[in-house]
Tab-separated table of N, CA and C in Angstrom:
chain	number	residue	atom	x	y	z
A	527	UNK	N	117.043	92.983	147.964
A	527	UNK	CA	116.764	92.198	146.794
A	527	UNK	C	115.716	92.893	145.913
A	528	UNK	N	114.439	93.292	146.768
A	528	UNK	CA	113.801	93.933	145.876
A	528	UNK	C	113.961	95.698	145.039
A	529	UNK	N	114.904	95.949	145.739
A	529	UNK	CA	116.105	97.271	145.131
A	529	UNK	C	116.850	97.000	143.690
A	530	UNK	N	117.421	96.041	143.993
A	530	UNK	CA	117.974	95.328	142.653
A	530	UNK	C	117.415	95.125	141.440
A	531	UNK	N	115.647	94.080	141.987
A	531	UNK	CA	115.116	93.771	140.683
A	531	UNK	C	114.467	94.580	140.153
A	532	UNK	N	114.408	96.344	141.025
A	532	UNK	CA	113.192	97.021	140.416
A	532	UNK	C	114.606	97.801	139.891
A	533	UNK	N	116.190	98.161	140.263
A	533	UNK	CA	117.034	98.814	139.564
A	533	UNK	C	116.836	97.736	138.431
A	534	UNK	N	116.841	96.714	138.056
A	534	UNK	CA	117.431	95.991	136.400
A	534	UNK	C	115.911	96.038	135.825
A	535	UNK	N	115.205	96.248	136.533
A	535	UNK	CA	113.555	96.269	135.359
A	535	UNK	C	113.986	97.944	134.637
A	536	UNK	N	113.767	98.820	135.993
A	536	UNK	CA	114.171	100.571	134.921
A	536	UNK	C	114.983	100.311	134.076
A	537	UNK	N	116.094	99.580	134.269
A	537	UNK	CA	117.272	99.782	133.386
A	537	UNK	C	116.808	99.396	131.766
A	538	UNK	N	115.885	97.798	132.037
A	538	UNK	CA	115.534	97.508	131.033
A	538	UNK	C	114.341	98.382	130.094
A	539	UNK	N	113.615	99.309	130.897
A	539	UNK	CA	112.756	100.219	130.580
A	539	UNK	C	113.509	101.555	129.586
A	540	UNK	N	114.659	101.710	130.525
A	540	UNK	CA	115.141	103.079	130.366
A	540	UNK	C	115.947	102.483	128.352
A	541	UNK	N	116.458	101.517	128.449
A	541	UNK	CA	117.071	101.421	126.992
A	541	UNK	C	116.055	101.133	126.328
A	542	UNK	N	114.843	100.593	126.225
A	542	UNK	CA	114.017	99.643	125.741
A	542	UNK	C	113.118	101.118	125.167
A	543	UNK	N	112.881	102.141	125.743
A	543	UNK	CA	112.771	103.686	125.532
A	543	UNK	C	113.449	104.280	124.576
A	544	UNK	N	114.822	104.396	124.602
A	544	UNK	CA	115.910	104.708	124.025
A	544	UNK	C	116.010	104.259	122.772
A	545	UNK	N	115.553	102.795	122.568
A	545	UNK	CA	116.080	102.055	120.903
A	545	UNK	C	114.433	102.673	120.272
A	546	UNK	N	113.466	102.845	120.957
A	546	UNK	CA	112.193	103.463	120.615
A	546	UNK	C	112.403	104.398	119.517
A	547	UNK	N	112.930	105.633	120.676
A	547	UNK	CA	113.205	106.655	120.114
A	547	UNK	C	113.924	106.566	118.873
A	548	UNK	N	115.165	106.069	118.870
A	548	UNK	CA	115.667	106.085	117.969
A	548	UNK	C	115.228	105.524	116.829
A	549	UNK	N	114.596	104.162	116.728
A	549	UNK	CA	113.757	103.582	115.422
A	549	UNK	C	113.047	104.627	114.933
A	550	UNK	N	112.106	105.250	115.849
A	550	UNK	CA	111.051	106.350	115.110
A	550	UNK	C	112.028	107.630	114.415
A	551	UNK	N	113.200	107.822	114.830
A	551	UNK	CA	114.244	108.814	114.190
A	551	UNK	C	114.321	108.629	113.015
A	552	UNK	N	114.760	107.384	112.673
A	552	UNK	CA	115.587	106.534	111.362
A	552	UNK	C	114.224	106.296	110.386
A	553	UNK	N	112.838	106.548	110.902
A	553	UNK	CA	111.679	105.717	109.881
A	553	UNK	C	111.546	107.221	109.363
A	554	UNK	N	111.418	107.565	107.785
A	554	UNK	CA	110.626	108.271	107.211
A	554	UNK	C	109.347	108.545	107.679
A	555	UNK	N	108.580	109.687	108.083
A	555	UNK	CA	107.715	109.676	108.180
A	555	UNK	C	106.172	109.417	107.128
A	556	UNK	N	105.366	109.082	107.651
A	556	UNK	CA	104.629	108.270	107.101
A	556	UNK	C	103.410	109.140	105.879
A	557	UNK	N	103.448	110.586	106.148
A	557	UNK	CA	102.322	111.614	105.826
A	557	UNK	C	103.510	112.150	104.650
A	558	UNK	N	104.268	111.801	103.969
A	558	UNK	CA	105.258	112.328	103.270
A	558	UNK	C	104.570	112.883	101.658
A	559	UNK	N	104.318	111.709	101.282
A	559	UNK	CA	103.390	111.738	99.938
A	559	UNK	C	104.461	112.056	99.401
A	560	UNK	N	105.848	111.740	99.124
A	560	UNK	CA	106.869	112.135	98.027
A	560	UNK	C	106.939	111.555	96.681
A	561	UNK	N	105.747	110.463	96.444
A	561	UNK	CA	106.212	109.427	95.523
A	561	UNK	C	105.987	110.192	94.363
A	562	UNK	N	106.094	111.263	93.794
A	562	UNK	CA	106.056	112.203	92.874
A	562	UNK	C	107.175	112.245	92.524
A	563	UNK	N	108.313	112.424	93.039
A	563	UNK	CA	109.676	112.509	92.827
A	563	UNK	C	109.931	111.305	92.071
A	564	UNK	N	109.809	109.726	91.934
A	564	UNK	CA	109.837	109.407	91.330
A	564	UNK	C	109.276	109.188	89.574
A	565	UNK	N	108.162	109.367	89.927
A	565	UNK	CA	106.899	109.665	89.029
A	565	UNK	C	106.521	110.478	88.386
A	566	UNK	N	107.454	111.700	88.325
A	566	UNK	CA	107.059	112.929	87.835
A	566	UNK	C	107.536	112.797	86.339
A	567	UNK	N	108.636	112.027	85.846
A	567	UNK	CA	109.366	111.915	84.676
A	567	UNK	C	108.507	110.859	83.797
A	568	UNK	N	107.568	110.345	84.401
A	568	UNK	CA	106.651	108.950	83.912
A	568	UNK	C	105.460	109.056	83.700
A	569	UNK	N	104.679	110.318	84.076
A	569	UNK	CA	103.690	110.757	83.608
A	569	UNK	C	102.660	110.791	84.636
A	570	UNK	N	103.320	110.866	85.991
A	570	UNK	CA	102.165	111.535	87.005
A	570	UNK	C	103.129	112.650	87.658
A	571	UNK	N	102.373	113.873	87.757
A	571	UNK	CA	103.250	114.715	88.067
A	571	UNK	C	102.754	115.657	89.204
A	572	UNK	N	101.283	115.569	89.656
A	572	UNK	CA	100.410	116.166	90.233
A	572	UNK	C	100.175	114.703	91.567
A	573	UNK	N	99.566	115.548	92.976
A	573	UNK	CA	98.780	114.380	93.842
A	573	UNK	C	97.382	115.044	93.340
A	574	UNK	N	96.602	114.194	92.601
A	574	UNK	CA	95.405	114.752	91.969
A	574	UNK	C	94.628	113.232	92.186
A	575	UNK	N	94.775	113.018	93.161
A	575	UNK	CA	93.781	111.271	93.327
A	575	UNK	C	92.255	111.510	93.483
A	576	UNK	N	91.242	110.689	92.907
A	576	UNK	CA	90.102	110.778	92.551
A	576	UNK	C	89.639	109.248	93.204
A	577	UNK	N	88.448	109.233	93.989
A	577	UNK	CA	87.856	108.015	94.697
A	577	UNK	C	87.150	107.617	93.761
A	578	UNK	N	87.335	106.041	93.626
A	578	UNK	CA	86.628	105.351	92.893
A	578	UNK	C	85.720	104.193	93.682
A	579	UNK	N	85.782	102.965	92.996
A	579	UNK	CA	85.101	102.143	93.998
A	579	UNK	C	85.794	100.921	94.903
A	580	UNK	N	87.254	101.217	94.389
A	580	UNK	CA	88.655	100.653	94.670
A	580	UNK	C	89.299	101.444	95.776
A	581	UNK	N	89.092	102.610	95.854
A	581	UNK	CA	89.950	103.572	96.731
A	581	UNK	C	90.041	104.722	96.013
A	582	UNK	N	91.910	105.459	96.438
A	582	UNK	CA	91.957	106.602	96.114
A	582	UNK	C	93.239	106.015	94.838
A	583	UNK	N	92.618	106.875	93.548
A	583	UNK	CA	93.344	106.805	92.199
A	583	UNK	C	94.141	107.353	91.715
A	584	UNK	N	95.418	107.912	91.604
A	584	UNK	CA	96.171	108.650	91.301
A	584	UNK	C	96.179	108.669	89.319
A	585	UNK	N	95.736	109.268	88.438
A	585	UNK	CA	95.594	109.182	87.106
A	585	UNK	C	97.023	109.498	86.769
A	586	UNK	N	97.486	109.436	85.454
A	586	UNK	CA	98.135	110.048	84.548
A	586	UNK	C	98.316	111.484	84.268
A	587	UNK	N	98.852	112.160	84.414
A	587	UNK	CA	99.018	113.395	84.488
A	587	UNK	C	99.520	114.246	82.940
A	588	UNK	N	100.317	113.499	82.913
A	588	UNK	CA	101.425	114.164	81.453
A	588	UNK	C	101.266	112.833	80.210
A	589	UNK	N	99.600	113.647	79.637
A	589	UNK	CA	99.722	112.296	78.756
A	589	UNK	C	100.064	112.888	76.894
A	590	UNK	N	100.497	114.224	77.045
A	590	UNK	CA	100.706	114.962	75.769
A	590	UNK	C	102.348	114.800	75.358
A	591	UNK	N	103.150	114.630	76.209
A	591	UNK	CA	104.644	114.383	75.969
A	591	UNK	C	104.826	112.562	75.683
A	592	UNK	N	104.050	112.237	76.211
A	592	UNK	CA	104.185	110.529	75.499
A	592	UNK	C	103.235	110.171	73.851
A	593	UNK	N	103.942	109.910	72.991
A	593	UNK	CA	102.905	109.582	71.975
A	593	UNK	C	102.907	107.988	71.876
A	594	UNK	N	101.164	108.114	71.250
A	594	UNK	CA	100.667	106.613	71.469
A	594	UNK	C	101.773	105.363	69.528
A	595	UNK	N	102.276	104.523	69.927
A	595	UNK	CA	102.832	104.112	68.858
A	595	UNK	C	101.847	102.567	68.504
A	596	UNK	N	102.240	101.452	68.532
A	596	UNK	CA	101.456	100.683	68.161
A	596	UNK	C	101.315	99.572	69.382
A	597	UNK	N	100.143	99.044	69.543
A	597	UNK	CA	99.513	98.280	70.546
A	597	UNK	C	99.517	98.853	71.536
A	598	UNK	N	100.036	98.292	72.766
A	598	UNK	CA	99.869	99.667	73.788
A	598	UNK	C	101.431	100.000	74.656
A	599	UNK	N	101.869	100.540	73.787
A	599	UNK	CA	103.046	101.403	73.108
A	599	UNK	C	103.062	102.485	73.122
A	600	UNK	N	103.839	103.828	74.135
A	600	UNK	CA	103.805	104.990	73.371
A	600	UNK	C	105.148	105.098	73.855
A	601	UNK	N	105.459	106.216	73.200
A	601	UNK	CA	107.369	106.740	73.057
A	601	UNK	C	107.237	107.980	73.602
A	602	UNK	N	108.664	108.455	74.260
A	602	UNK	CA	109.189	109.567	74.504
A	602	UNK	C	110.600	110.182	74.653
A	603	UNK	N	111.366	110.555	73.966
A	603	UNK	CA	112.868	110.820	73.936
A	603	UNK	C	113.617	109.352	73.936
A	604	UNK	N	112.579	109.034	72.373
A	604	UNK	CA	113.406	107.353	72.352
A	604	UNK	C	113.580	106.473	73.081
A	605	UNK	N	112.156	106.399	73.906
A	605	UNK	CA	112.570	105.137	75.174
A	605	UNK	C	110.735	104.914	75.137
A	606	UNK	N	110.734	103.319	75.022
A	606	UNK	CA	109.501	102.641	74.897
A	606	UNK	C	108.798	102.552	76.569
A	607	UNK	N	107.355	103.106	76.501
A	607	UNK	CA	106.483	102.844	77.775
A	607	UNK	C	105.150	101.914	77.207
A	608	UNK	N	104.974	101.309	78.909
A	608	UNK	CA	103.243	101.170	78.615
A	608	UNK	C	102.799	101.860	80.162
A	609	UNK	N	101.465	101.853	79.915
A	609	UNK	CA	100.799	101.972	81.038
A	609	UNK	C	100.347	101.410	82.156
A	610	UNK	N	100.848	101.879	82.953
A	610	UNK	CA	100.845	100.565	84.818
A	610	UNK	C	100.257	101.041	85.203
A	611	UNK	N	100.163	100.672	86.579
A	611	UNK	CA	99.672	100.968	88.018
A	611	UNK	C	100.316	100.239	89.230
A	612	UNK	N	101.279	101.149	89.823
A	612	UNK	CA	101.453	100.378	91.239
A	612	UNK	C	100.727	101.194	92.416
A	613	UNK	N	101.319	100.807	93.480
A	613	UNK	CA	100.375	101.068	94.992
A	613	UNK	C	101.604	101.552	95.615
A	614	UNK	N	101.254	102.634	96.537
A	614	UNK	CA	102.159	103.567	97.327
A	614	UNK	C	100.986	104.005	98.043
A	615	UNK	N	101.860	104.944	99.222
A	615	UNK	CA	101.028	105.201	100.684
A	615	UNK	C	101.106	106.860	100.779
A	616	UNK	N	99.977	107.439	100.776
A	616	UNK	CA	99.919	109.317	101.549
A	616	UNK	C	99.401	109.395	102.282
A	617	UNK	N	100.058	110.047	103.512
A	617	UNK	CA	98.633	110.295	104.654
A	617	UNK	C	97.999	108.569	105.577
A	618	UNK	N	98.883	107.898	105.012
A	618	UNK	CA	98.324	106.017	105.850
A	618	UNK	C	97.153	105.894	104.887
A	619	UNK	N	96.897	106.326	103.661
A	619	UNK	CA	95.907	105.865	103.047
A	619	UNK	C	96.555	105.255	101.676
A	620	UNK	N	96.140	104.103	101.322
A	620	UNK	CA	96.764	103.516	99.829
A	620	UNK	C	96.000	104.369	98.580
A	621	UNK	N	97.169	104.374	98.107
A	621	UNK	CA	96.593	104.819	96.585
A	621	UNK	C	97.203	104.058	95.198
A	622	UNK	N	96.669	103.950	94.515
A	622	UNK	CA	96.788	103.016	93.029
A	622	UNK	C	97.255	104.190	92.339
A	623	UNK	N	98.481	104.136	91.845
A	623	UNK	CA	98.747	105.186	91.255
A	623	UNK	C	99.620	104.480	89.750
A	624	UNK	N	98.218	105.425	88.355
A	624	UNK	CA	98.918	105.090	87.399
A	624	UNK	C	100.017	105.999	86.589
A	625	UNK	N	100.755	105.111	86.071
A	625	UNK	CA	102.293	105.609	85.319
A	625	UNK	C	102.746	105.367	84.297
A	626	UNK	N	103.790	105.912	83.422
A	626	UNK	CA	104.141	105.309	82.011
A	626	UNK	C	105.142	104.057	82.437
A	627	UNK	N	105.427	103.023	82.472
A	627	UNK	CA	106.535	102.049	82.677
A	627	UNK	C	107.219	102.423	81.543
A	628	UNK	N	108.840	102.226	81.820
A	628	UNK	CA	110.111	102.365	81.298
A	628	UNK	C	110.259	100.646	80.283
A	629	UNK	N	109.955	100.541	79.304
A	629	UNK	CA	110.067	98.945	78.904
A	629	UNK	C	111.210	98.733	77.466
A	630	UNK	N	111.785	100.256	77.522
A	630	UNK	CA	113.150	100.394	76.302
A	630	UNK	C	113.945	99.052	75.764
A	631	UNK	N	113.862	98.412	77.214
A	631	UNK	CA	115.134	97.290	77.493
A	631	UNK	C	114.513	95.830	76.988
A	632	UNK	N	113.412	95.667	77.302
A	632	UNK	CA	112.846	94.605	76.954
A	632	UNK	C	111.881	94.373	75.701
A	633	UNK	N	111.833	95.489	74.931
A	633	UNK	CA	111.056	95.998	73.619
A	633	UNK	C	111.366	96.147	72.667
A	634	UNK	N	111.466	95.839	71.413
A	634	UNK	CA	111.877	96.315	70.041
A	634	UNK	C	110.866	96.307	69.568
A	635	UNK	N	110.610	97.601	68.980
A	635	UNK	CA	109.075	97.845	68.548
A	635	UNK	C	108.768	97.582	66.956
A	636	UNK	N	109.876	97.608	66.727
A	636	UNK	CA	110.559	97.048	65.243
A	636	UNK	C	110.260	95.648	64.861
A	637	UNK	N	110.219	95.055	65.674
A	637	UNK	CA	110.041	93.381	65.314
A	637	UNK	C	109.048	92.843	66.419
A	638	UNK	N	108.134	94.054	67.089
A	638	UNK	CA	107.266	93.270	68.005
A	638	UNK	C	106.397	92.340	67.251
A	639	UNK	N	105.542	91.712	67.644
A	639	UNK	CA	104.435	90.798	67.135
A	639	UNK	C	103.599	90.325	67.920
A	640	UNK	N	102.255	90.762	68.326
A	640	UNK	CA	101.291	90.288	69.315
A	640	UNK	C	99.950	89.185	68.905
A	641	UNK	N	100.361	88.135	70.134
A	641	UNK	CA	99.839	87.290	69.733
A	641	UNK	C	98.333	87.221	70.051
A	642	UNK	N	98.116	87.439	71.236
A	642	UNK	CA	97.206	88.063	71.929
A	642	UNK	C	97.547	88.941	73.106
A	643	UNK	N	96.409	89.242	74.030
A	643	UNK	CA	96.499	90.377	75.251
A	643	UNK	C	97.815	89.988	76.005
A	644	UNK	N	98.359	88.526	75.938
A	644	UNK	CA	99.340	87.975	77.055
A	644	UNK	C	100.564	87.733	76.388
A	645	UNK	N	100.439	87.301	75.329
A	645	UNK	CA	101.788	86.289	74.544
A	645	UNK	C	102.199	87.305	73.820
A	646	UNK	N	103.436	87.483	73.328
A	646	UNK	CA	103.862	87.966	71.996
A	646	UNK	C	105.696	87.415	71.858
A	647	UNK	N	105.802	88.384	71.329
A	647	UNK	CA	107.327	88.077	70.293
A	647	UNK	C	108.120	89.570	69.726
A	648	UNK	N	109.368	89.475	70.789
A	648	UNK	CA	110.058	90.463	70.609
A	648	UNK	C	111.737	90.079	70.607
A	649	UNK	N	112.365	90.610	69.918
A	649	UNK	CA	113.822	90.582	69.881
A	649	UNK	C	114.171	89.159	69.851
A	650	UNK	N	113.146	88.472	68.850
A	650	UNK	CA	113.607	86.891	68.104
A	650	UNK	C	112.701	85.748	69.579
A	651	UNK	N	112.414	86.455	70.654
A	651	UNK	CA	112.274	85.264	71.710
A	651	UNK	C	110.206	85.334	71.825
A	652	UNK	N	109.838	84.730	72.534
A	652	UNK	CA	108.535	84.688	72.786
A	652	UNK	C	108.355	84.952	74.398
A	653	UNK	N	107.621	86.175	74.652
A	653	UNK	CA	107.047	86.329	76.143
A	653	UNK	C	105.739	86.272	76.555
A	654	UNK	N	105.462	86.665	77.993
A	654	UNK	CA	103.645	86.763	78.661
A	654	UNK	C	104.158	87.601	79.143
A	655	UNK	N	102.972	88.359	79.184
A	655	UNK	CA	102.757	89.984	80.276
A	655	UNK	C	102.499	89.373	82.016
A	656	UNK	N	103.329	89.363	82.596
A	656	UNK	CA	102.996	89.309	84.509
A	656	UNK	C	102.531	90.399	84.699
A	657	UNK	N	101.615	91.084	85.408
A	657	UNK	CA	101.382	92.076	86.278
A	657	UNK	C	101.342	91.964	87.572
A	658	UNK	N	102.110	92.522	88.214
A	658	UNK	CA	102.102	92.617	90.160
A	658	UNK	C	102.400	93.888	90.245
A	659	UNK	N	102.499	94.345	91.937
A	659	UNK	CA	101.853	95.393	92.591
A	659	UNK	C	103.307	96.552	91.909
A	660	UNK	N	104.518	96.423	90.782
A	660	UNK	CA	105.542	97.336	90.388
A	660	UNK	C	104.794	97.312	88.944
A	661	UNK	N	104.356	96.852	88.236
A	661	UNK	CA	103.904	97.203	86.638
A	661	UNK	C	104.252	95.491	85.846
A	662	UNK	N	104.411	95.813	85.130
A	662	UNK	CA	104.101	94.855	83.983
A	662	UNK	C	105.724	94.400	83.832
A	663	UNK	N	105.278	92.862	83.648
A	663	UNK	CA	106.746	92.224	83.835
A	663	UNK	C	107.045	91.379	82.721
A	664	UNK	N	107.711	90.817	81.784
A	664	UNK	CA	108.038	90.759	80.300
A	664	UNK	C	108.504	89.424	80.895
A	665	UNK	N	108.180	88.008	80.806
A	665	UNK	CA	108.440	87.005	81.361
A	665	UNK	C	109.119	85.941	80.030
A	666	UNK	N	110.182	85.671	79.427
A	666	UNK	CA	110.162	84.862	78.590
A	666	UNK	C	109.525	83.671	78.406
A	667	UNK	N	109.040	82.724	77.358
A	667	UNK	CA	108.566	81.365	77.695
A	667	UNK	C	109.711	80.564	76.975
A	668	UNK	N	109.988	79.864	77.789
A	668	UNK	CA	111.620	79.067	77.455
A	668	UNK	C	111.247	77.872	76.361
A	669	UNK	N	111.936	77.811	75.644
A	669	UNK	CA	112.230	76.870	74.419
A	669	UNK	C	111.072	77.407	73.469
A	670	UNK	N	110.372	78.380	73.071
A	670	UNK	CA	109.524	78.411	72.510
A	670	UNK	C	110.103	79.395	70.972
A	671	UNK	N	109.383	78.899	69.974
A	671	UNK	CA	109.879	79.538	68.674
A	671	UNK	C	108.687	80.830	68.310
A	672	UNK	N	109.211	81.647	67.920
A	672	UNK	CA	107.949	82.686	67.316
A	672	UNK	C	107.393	82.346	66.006
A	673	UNK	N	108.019	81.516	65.175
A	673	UNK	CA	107.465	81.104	63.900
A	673	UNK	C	106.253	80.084	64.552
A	674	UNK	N	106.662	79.222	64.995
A	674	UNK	CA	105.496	78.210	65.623
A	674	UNK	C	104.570	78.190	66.939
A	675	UNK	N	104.758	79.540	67.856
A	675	UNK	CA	104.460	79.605	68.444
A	675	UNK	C	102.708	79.454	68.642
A	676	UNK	N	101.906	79.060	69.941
A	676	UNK	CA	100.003	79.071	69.543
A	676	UNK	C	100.060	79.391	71.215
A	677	UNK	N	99.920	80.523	71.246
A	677	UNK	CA	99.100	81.023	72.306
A	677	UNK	C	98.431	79.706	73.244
A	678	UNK	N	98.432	79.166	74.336
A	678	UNK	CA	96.959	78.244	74.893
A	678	UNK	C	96.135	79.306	75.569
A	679	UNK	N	95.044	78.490	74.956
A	679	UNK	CA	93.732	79.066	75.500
A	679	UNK	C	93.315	78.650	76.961
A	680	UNK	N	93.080	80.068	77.562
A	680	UNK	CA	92.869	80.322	79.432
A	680	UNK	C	93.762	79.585	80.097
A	681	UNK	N	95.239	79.415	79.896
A	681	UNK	CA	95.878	78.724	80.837
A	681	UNK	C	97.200	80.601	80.902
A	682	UNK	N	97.204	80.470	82.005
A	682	UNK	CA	98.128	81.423	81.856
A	682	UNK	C	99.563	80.937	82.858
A	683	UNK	N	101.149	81.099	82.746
A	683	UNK	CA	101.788	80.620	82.795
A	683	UNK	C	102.382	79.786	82.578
């Protein structure tokens, strides 16, 4: 009997080993620092991170191919950015790394109108700026007119 339960414990050892191995196969490793590959077309193009009092900072790299247009707006091969910051991992250490955001789709720079830092008015509708840990998020405010629109004061959402 006790042959048996110590054969089905190895057994359970010996696969329980096995799916190990294999998870750690399938995971990217963690010291990669590739997030350049995305980022390189957006205006960080270098790992050039600088400690602040936040951590480690990844800056802007390529800020001569973007020009600045109006509010905080700049263009490049006809496609509207602003300036973000998301969070990615090198080495198991976080870094804040800033970038141009892609905002072509949600922008007409032609008929923007800012109401203040949060509210404005683009392509006939009225939005607020969200920020979370991917960049800046263009949130519509439903039923609202841009002719009559009033900002409220310190309520956000």
């Amino acid at each position: 009997m006790r042959l048996l339960i110590l054969l089905i414990i190895f057994g359970f050892m010996s696969c329980s080993t096995e799916q190990t191995r294999k998870n750690q196969e399938s995971k990217p490793p963690e010291s990669d620092c590739n997030y350049l590959e995305y980022f390189k077309d957006l205006g960080n193009r270098n790992i050039d991170t600088i400690r602040n009092k936040f951590g480690l900072f990844d800056p802007l790299d390529d800020t001569l191919s973007f020009k600045k247009t109006i509010s905080v707006f700049y263009t490049k091969n006809d496609r509207i950015y602003r300036k973000s910051k998301t969070h990615t991992q090198c080495n198991k250490q976080h870094i804040t790394l800033e970038f141009f955001q892609d905002l072509t789709d949600n922008i007409d720079l032609e008929n923007f109108k800012e109401y203040d830092d949060q509210f404005f008015t683009t392509k006939g509708r009225v939005y607020f700026w969200w920020v979370n840990s991917g960049g800046h998020m263009v949130i519509p405010v439903e039923n609202a007119s841009g002719e009559t629109f009033t900002p409220f004061n310190d309520i956000c959402g």
